[in-house]
Amino acid sequence: MPRPRDPEVDRALAEATLALLHEVGFEALALDAVAARAGVSRPALYRRWPTKLHLVAHVLAESVAPMPDPDTGSAREDLRVLATTLLDALSWVLLAVHAEARRAPELGLHERFLAGRHALVAEVVRRGVARGELRGDLAPDLVRDLLLGPLLYHWFATGERPSVDRVFDHVWPTLVPG
């Protein structure tokens, strides 16, 4: 029969993981360093998470707060707030983990982190269509990709945080009724 997990050990490992991620990044993160920083044995860490990706995906999924629905009364403002909030929450660490986690769907990182955000964009689009602010033929995933895709790509390509307003000024006309 497996031993129950100690929440204090879990907390220490999570704190150590987050600290080391900020210091060295995902690629350089070593599980031995996490265990040492947390003051726990390597077996205690490996009993909980068999790989670095499992550990980091769990810690990030547990530490990143859900994105609130801005519901400002304006589809444009709601989408702008969501895009800004997403950029504020992302870091190179989180992007690296998401890219790596695509090869390990059993971790459920997509469901635990992105699915709720995608549903929120869909709700904003639904409200915008219902109010006549957005075209009725828009697919929420297309709106997400048209608005967020350029922001993320710019960040990847340049290493600089993009201007949400600049992207919105260019993309918005394609989303609104003629």
PDB file of C-alpha atoms in Angstrom:
ATOM      1  CA  MET A   1       0.000   0.000   0.000  1.00  0.00           C
ATOM      2  CA  PRO A   2       1.510   3.389  -0.993  1.00  0.00           C
ATOM      3  CA  ARG A   3       2.268   5.920   1.685  1.00  0.00           C
ATOM      4  CA  PRO A   4       0.083   9.032   1.764  1.00  0.00           C
ATOM      5  CA  ARG A   5       1.727  12.107   0.304  1.00  0.00           C
ATOM      6  CA  ASP A   6       2.994  14.710   2.699  1.00  0.00           C
ATOM      7  CA  PRO A   7       1.604  18.143   1.725  1.00  0.00           C
ATOM      8  CA  GLU A   8       4.637  19.873   3.250  1.00  0.00           C
ATOM      9  CA  VAL A   9       6.984  17.893   1.023  1.00  0.00           C
ATOM     10  CA  ASP A  10       4.776  18.649  -1.993  1.00  0.00           C
ATOM     11  CA  ARG A  11       4.826  22.370  -1.108  1.00  0.00           C
ATOM     12  CA  ALA A  12       8.616  22.383  -0.627  1.00  0.00           C
ATOM     13  CA  LEU A  13       9.126  20.640  -3.967  1.00  0.00           C
ATOM     14  CA  ALA A  14       6.759  23.055  -5.741  1.00  0.00           C
ATOM     15  CA  GLU A  15       8.506  26.103  -4.274  1.00  0.00           C
ATOM     16  CA  ALA A  16      11.934  24.733  -5.148  1.00  0.00           C
ATOM     17  CA  THR A  17      10.796  23.914  -8.681  1.00  0.00           C
ATOM     18  CA  LEU A  18       9.386  27.401  -9.291  1.00  0.00           C
ATOM     19  CA  ALA A  19      12.482  29.082  -7.868  1.00  0.00           C
ATOM     20  CA  LEU A  20      14.840  27.007  -9.986  1.00  0.00           C
ATOM     21  CA  LEU A  21      12.722  27.471 -13.110  1.00  0.00           C
ATOM     22  CA  HIS A  22      13.093  31.234 -12.702  1.00  0.00           C
ATOM     23  CA  GLU A  23      16.817  30.922 -12.044  1.00  0.00           C
ATOM     24  CA  VAL A  24      17.899  28.400 -14.678  1.00  0.00           C
ATOM     25  CA  GLY A  25      14.907  27.737 -16.970  1.00  0.00           C
ATOM     26  CA  PHE A  26      13.254  24.492 -17.968  1.00  0.00           C
ATOM     27  CA  GLU A  27      16.083  22.986 -20.014  1.00  0.00           C
ATOM     28  CA  ALA A  28      18.700  23.396 -17.273  1.00  0.00           C
ATOM     29  CA  LEU A  29      16.408  22.342 -14.423  1.00  0.00           C
ATOM     30  CA  ALA A  30      17.753  19.218 -12.702  1.00  0.00           C
ATOM     31  CA  LEU A  31      15.609  17.043 -10.456  1.00  0.00           C
ATOM     32  CA  ASP A  32      18.560  16.527  -8.104  1.00  0.00           C
ATOM     33  CA  ALA A  33      18.763  20.307  -7.650  1.00  0.00           C
ATOM     34  CA  VAL A  34      15.015  20.482  -6.942  1.00  0.00           C
ATOM     35  CA  ALA A  35      15.279  17.750  -4.306  1.00  0.00           C
ATOM     36  CA  ALA A  36      18.303  19.410  -2.703  1.00  0.00           C
ATOM     37  CA  ARG A  37      16.662  22.855  -2.680  1.00  0.00           C
ATOM     38  CA  ALA A  38      13.489  21.383  -1.154  1.00  0.00           C
ATOM     39  CA  GLY A  39      15.466  19.443   1.434  1.00  0.00           C
ATOM     40  CA  VAL A  40      13.974  16.096   0.427  1.00  0.00           C
ATOM     41  CA  SER A  41      15.450  12.892  -0.889  1.00  0.00           C
ATOM     42  CA  ARG A  42      15.585  12.050  -4.576  1.00  0.00           C
ATOM     43  CA  PRO A  43      13.338   9.010  -4.017  1.00  0.00           C
ATOM     44  CA  ALA A  44      10.726  11.270  -2.375  1.00  0.00           C
ATOM     45  CA  LEU A  45      10.688  13.411  -5.508  1.00  0.00           C
ATOM     46  CA  TYR A  46      10.665  10.472  -7.941  1.00  0.00           C
ATOM     47  CA  ARG A  47       7.810   8.773  -6.047  1.00  0.00           C
ATOM     48  CA  ARG A  48       5.680  11.798  -6.856  1.00  0.00           C
ATOM     49  CA  TRP A  49       6.877  12.652 -10.370  1.00  0.00           C
ATOM     50  CA  PRO A  50       8.885  10.273 -12.557  1.00  0.00           C
ATOM     51  CA  THR A  51      10.298  12.976 -14.865  1.00  0.00           C
ATOM     52  CA  LYS A  52      11.156  16.634 -14.935  1.00  0.00           C
ATOM     53  CA  LEU A  53       8.278  17.288 -17.313  1.00  0.00           C
ATOM     54  CA  HIS A  54       5.788  15.585 -14.984  1.00  0.00           C
ATOM     55  CA  LEU A  55       7.012  17.671 -12.040  1.00  0.00           C
ATOM     56  CA  VAL A  56       7.057  20.997 -13.872  1.00  0.00           C
ATOM     57  CA  ALA A  57       3.715  20.426 -15.607  1.00  0.00           C
ATOM     58  CA  HIS A  58       2.103  19.627 -12.252  1.00  0.00           C
ATOM     59  CA  VAL A  59       3.651  22.607 -10.472  1.00  0.00           C
ATOM     60  CA  LEU A  60       2.758  25.053 -13.247  1.00  0.00           C
ATOM     61  CA  ALA A  61      -0.795  23.732 -13.599  1.00  0.00           C
ATOM     62  CA  GLU A  62      -1.297  24.105  -9.854  1.00  0.00           C
ATOM     63  CA  SER A  63       0.318  27.535  -9.565  1.00  0.00           C
ATOM     64  CA  VAL A  64      -1.181  29.386 -12.535  1.00  0.00           C
ATOM     65  CA  ALA A  65      -4.523  30.922 -11.613  1.00  0.00           C
ATOM     66  CA  PRO A  66      -7.529  30.529 -13.895  1.00  0.00           C
ATOM     67  CA  MET A  67      -8.140  33.486 -16.173  1.00  0.00           C
ATOM     68  CA  PRO A  68     -11.180  35.488 -15.046  1.00  0.00           C
ATOM     69  CA  ASP A  69     -13.906  36.484 -17.485  1.00  0.00           C
ATOM     70  CA  PRO A  70     -13.556  40.266 -17.899  1.00  0.00           C
ATOM     71  CA  ASP A  71     -17.152  40.711 -19.232  1.00  0.00           C
ATOM     72  CA  THR A  72     -16.717  44.464 -19.770  1.00  0.00           C
ATOM     73  CA  GLY A  73     -19.729  44.702 -22.083  1.00  0.00           C
ATOM     74  CA  SER A  74     -17.485  45.013 -25.147  1.00  0.00           C
ATOM     75  CA  ALA A  75     -16.199  42.026 -27.126  1.00  0.00           C
ATOM     76  CA  ARG A  76     -13.163  44.009 -28.280  1.00  0.00           C
ATOM     77  CA  GLU A  77     -12.251  45.039 -24.737  1.00  0.00           C
ATOM     78  CA  ASP A  78     -12.900  41.527 -23.362  1.00  0.00           C
ATOM     79  CA  LEU A  79     -10.626  39.968 -25.998  1.00  0.00           C
ATOM     80  CA  ARG A  80      -7.983  42.663 -25.453  1.00  0.00           C
ATOM     81  CA  VAL A  81      -8.039  42.016 -21.689  1.00  0.00           C
ATOM     82  CA  LEU A  82      -7.802  38.250 -22.240  1.00  0.00           C
ATOM     83  CA  ALA A  83      -4.847  38.664 -24.609  1.00  0.00           C
ATOM     84  CA  THR A  84      -3.068  40.988 -22.180  1.00  0.00           C
ATOM     85  CA  THR A  85      -3.754  38.662 -19.255  1.00  0.00           C
ATOM     86  CA  LEU A  86      -2.447  35.687 -21.207  1.00  0.00           C
ATOM     87  CA  LEU A  87       0.753  37.502 -22.113  1.00  0.00           C
ATOM     88  CA  ASP A  88       1.183  38.589 -18.490  1.00  0.00           C
ATOM     89  CA  ALA A  89       0.832  34.965 -17.324  1.00  0.00           C
ATOM     90  CA  LEU A  90       3.207  33.488 -19.881  1.00  0.00           C
ATOM     91  CA  SER A  91       6.903  33.181 -19.562  1.00  0.00           C
ATOM     92  CA  TRP A  92       9.533  31.419 -21.600  1.00  0.00           C
ATOM     93  CA  VAL A  93       9.395  28.638 -18.996  1.00  0.00           C
ATOM     94  CA  LEU A  94       5.675  28.096 -19.466  1.00  0.00           C
ATOM     95  CA  LEU A  95       5.995  28.175 -23.251  1.00  0.00           C
ATOM     96  CA  ALA A  96       8.837  25.645 -23.148  1.00  0.00           C
ATOM     97  CA  VAL A  97       6.859  23.338 -20.896  1.00  0.00           C
ATOM     98  CA  HIS A  98       3.778  23.552 -23.123  1.00  0.00           C
ATOM     99  CA  ALA A  99       5.876  22.713 -26.169  1.00  0.00           C
ATOM    100  CA  GLU A 100       7.429  19.731 -24.392  1.00  0.00           C
ATOM    101  CA  ALA A 101       4.100  18.600 -22.922  1.00  0.00           C
ATOM    102  CA  ARG A 102       2.632  18.161 -26.415  1.00  0.00           C
ATOM    103  CA  ARG A 103       4.689  14.944 -26.514  1.00  0.00           C
ATOM    104  CA  ALA A 104       3.153  13.791 -23.207  1.00  0.00           C
ATOM    105  CA  PRO A 105      -0.616  14.327 -23.469  1.00  0.00           C
ATOM    106  CA  GLU A 106      -1.167  12.048 -20.471  1.00  0.00           C
ATOM    107  CA  LEU A 107      -0.024  14.948 -18.292  1.00  0.00           C
ATOM    108  CA  GLY A 108      -3.208  16.807 -19.155  1.00  0.00           C
ATOM    109  CA  LEU A 109      -1.453  20.176 -19.219  1.00  0.00           C
ATOM    110  CA  HIS A 110      -3.556  21.292 -22.153  1.00  0.00           C
ATOM    111  CA  GLU A 111      -6.760  20.486 -20.288  1.00  0.00           C
ATOM    112  CA  ARG A 112      -5.527  21.942 -16.988  1.00  0.00           C
ATOM    113  CA  PHE A 113      -4.170  25.184 -18.445  1.00  0.00           C
ATOM    114  CA  LEU A 114      -5.409  25.961 -21.950  1.00  0.00           C
ATOM    115  CA  ALA A 115      -8.879  24.416 -22.165  1.00  0.00           C
ATOM    116  CA  GLY A 116     -10.413  26.899 -19.716  1.00  0.00           C
ATOM    117  CA  ARG A 117      -8.806  29.812 -21.523  1.00  0.00           C
ATOM    118  CA  HIS A 118     -10.100  28.546 -24.875  1.00  0.00           C
ATOM    119  CA  ALA A 119     -13.598  28.203 -23.410  1.00  0.00           C
ATOM    120  CA  LEU A 120     -13.383  31.766 -22.128  1.00  0.00           C
ATOM    121  CA  VAL A 121     -12.486  33.097 -25.590  1.00  0.00           C
ATOM    122  CA  ALA A 122     -15.416  31.103 -27.011  1.00  0.00           C
ATOM    123  CA  GLU A 123     -17.760  32.692 -24.462  1.00  0.00           C
ATOM    124  CA  VAL A 124     -16.519  36.194 -25.306  1.00  0.00           C
ATOM    125  CA  VAL A 125     -17.045  35.493 -29.017  1.00  0.00           C
ATOM    126  CA  ARG A 126     -20.539  34.110 -28.334  1.00  0.00           C
ATOM    127  CA  ARG A 127     -21.449  37.259 -26.385  1.00  0.00           C
ATOM    128  CA  GLY A 128     -19.957  39.490 -29.088  1.00  0.00           C
ATOM    129  CA  VAL A 129     -21.925  37.738 -31.816  1.00  0.00           C
ATOM    130  CA  ALA A 130     -25.136  37.932 -29.743  1.00  0.00           C
ATOM    131  CA  ARG A 131     -24.645  41.705 -29.303  1.00  0.00           C
ATOM    132  CA  GLY A 132     -23.886  42.193 -32.991  1.00  0.00           C
ATOM    133  CA  GLU A 133     -20.299  43.317 -32.307  1.00  0.00           C
ATOM    134  CA  LEU A 134     -18.747  40.330 -34.087  1.00  0.00           C
ATOM    135  CA  ARG A 135     -19.595  38.582 -37.346  1.00  0.00           C
ATOM    136  CA  GLY A 136     -22.009  35.700 -36.910  1.00  0.00           C
ATOM    137  CA  ASP A 137     -19.877  33.290 -38.943  1.00  0.00           C
ATOM    138  CA  LEU A 138     -16.810  33.489 -36.708  1.00  0.00           C
ATOM    139  CA  ALA A 139     -15.410  30.326 -35.168  1.00  0.00           C
ATOM    140  CA  PRO A 140     -14.047  31.009 -31.660  1.00  0.00           C
ATOM    141  CA  ASP A 141     -10.848  29.073 -32.333  1.00  0.00           C
ATOM    142  CA  LEU A 142     -10.190  31.217 -35.405  1.00  0.00           C
ATOM    143  CA  VAL A 143     -10.709  34.413 -33.387  1.00  0.00           C
ATOM    144  CA  ARG A 144      -8.315  33.062 -30.751  1.00  0.00           C
ATOM    145  CA  ASP A 145      -5.702  32.212 -33.353  1.00  0.00           C
ATOM    146  CA  LEU A 146      -6.042  35.493 -35.277  1.00  0.00           C
ATOM    147  CA  LEU A 147      -5.642  37.607 -32.154  1.00  0.00           C
ATOM    148  CA  LEU A 148      -3.290  35.566 -29.987  1.00  0.00           C
ATOM    149  CA  GLY A 149      -1.214  33.902 -32.712  1.00  0.00           C
ATOM    150  CA  PRO A 150       0.526  37.095 -33.883  1.00  0.00           C
ATOM    151  CA  LEU A 151       1.232  38.087 -30.290  1.00  0.00           C
ATOM    152  CA  LEU A 152       2.891  34.783 -29.443  1.00  0.00           C
ATOM    153  CA  TYR A 153       4.760  34.576 -32.725  1.00  0.00           C
ATOM    154  CA  HIS A 154       6.142  38.086 -32.293  1.00  0.00           C
ATOM    155  CA  TRP A 155       7.354  37.128 -28.819  1.00  0.00           C
ATOM    156  CA  PHE A 156       8.995  33.944 -30.135  1.00  0.00           C
ATOM    157  CA  ALA A 157      10.568  35.667 -33.116  1.00  0.00           C
ATOM    158  CA  THR A 158      11.904  38.775 -31.386  1.00  0.00           C
ATOM    159  CA  GLY A 159      12.041  37.970 -27.674  1.00  0.00           C
ATOM    160  CA  GLU A 160      10.090  41.181 -27.098  1.00  0.00           C
ATOM    161  CA  ARG A 161       6.623  41.496 -25.682  1.00  0.00           C
ATOM    162  CA  PRO A 162       4.302  42.592 -28.504  1.00  0.00           C
ATOM    163  CA  SER A 163       1.746  45.371 -28.428  1.00  0.00           C
ATOM    164  CA  VAL A 164      -1.732  43.928 -27.927  1.00  0.00           C
ATOM    165  CA  ASP A 165      -3.328  47.138 -29.156  1.00  0.00           C
ATOM    166  CA  ARG A 166      -1.268  47.152 -32.367  1.00  0.00           C
ATOM    167  CA  VAL A 167      -2.342  43.603 -33.228  1.00  0.00           C
ATOM    168  CA  PHE A 168      -5.954  44.351 -32.367  1.00  0.00           C
ATOM    169  CA  ASP A 169      -5.963  47.485 -34.547  1.00  0.00           C
ATOM    170  CA  HIS A 170      -4.924  45.361 -37.538  1.00  0.00           C
ATOM    171  CA  VAL A 171      -6.998  42.217 -36.923  1.00  0.00           C
ATOM    172  CA  TRP A 172     -10.185  43.681 -35.476  1.00  0.00           C
ATOM    173  CA  PRO A 173     -11.666  44.904 -38.791  1.00  0.00           C
ATOM    174  CA  THR A 174     -11.804  41.310 -40.054  1.00  0.00           C
ATOM    175  CA  LEU A 175     -13.917  40.240 -37.041  1.00  0.00           C
ATOM    176  CA  VAL A 176     -16.641  42.848 -37.124  1.00  0.00           C
ATOM    177  CA  PRO A 177     -19.733  42.921 -39.355  1.00  0.00           C
ATOM    178  CA  GLY A 178     -19.199  44.684 -42.705  1.00  0.00           C
TER     179      GLY A 178
END
